[in-house]
Amino acid sequence: MTPQAQAIDPITLGILAPIALRAAQAASPYVVRGLSNLARSSGWIFKDTFRTLYLPLGILQMLFLWPWGYFRRGLINFFRGLISPFKMVFHSLLLPVYLFGVKTNF
């Protein structure tokens, strides 16, 4: 015998709707706080994503602009771009932790 889906009757929905509304009102401050923490940590991920563009910039500075003194700046940009994908993965893995508002120093 295969299981069949059964619909909830309107009377049950009418009884449970006020309870669900009270639960949603009680949880709303926590949901808003969690979403704001998630938005802040997503900003860190986007920043790390764009910082990966420092890698080709640093290579170009080291290869072509070294006569004008850009070798050191290119080296800094190269390593900044090299590290940023790892930071992006780290921040992505910590998204559930950031959702609950845990502060980290990374």
Coordinates of C-alpha atoms in Angstrom, one line a residue:
M1 CA 0.0 0.0 0.0
T2 CA 1.5 3.3 -1.1
P3 CA 1.3 6.3 1.2
Q4 CA -1.0 9.1 0.0
A5 CA -0.9 12.8 0.8
Q6 CA -3.8 14.0 2.9
A7 CA -4.9 17.7 3.0
I8 CA -5.4 19.5 6.3
D9 CA -9.1 20.5 6.7
P10 CA -10.0 24.2 7.0
I11 CA -11.2 23.7 10.6
T12 CA -7.7 22.6 11.7
L13 CA -6.2 25.5 9.9
G14 CA -8.6 27.9 11.6
I15 CA -7.6 26.5 15.0
L16 CA -3.8 26.6 14.3
A17 CA -3.6 30.0 12.6
P18 CA -3.7 32.2 15.8
I19 CA -1.1 30.0 17.4
A20 CA 1.1 30.3 14.4
L21 CA 0.7 34.1 14.4
R22 CA 1.7 34.4 18.0
A23 CA 4.8 32.2 17.4
A24 CA 5.8 34.3 14.4
Q25 CA 5.4 37.5 16.4
A26 CA 7.5 36.1 19.2
A27 CA 10.3 35.0 16.8
S28 CA 10.3 38.1 14.6
P29 CA 13.0 40.1 16.6
Y30 CA 15.4 37.1 16.4
V31 CA 14.7 36.6 12.7
V32 CA 15.4 40.3 11.9
R33 CA 18.6 40.2 14.0
G34 CA 19.7 37.0 12.3
L35 CA 19.1 38.5 8.8
S36 CA 21.0 41.6 9.6
N37 CA 24.0 39.5 10.8
L38 CA 23.7 37.5 7.7
A39 CA 23.7 40.6 5.5
R40 CA 26.8 41.9 7.3
S41 CA 28.7 38.7 6.8
S42 CA 27.6 38.5 3.2
G43 CA 29.3 41.9 2.7
W44 CA 32.5 40.3 3.9
I45 CA 32.2 37.6 1.4
F46 CA 31.5 40.0 -1.5
K47 CA 34.5 42.1 -0.4
D48 CA 36.7 39.0 -0.4
T49 CA 35.3 38.1 -3.9
F50 CA 36.3 41.4 -5.3
R51 CA 39.7 41.3 -3.6
T52 CA 40.6 38.3 -5.7
L53 CA 41.1 40.9 -8.5
Y54 CA 44.2 42.1 -6.7
L55 CA 45.9 38.9 -7.9
P56 CA 46.1 39.9 -11.6
L57 CA 46.7 43.5 -10.7
G58 CA 49.7 42.6 -8.6
I59 CA 51.1 40.4 -11.4
L60 CA 50.7 43.2 -13.9
Q61 CA 52.3 45.7 -11.5
M62 CA 55.3 43.4 -10.8
L63 CA 55.8 42.5 -14.5
F64 CA 55.3 45.8 -16.3
L65 CA 55.3 48.7 -13.8
W66 CA 58.5 47.7 -11.8
P67 CA 60.6 50.4 -13.5
W68 CA 58.4 53.1 -11.9
G69 CA 58.6 51.7 -8.4
Y70 CA 55.5 49.5 -8.4
F71 CA 57.2 46.2 -7.7
R72 CA 56.6 46.4 -3.9
R73 CA 53.0 47.5 -4.3
G74 CA 52.5 44.7 -6.9
L75 CA 53.9 42.1 -4.5
I76 CA 51.5 43.3 -1.7
N77 CA 48.5 43.2 -4.1
F78 CA 49.6 39.7 -5.4
F79 CA 49.6 38.2 -1.9
R80 CA 46.4 40.0 -0.9
G81 CA 44.7 38.5 -4.0
L82 CA 46.3 35.1 -3.3
I83 CA 44.9 35.0 0.3
S84 CA 41.4 36.4 -0.5
P85 CA 39.8 33.2 -2.0
F86 CA 40.7 31.3 1.2
K87 CA 39.2 34.1 3.3
M88 CA 36.1 33.9 1.1
V89 CA 35.7 30.2 1.7
F90 CA 36.3 30.6 5.4
H91 CA 33.7 33.3 5.7
S92 CA 31.3 31.2 3.6
L93 CA 31.8 28.3 6.0
L94 CA 31.1 30.5 9.0
L95 CA 27.8 31.8 7.6
P96 CA 25.7 29.7 10.0
V97 CA 27.8 30.9 12.9
Y98 CA 27.4 34.6 11.8
L99 CA 23.7 34.0 11.6
F100 CA 23.5 33.7 15.3
G101 CA 25.6 36.8 16.0
V102 CA 28.8 35.2 17.1
K103 CA 31.7 37.7 16.6
T104 CA 35.0 36.5 15.2
N105 CA 38.2 38.4 14.7
F106 CA 38.8 37.2 11.1

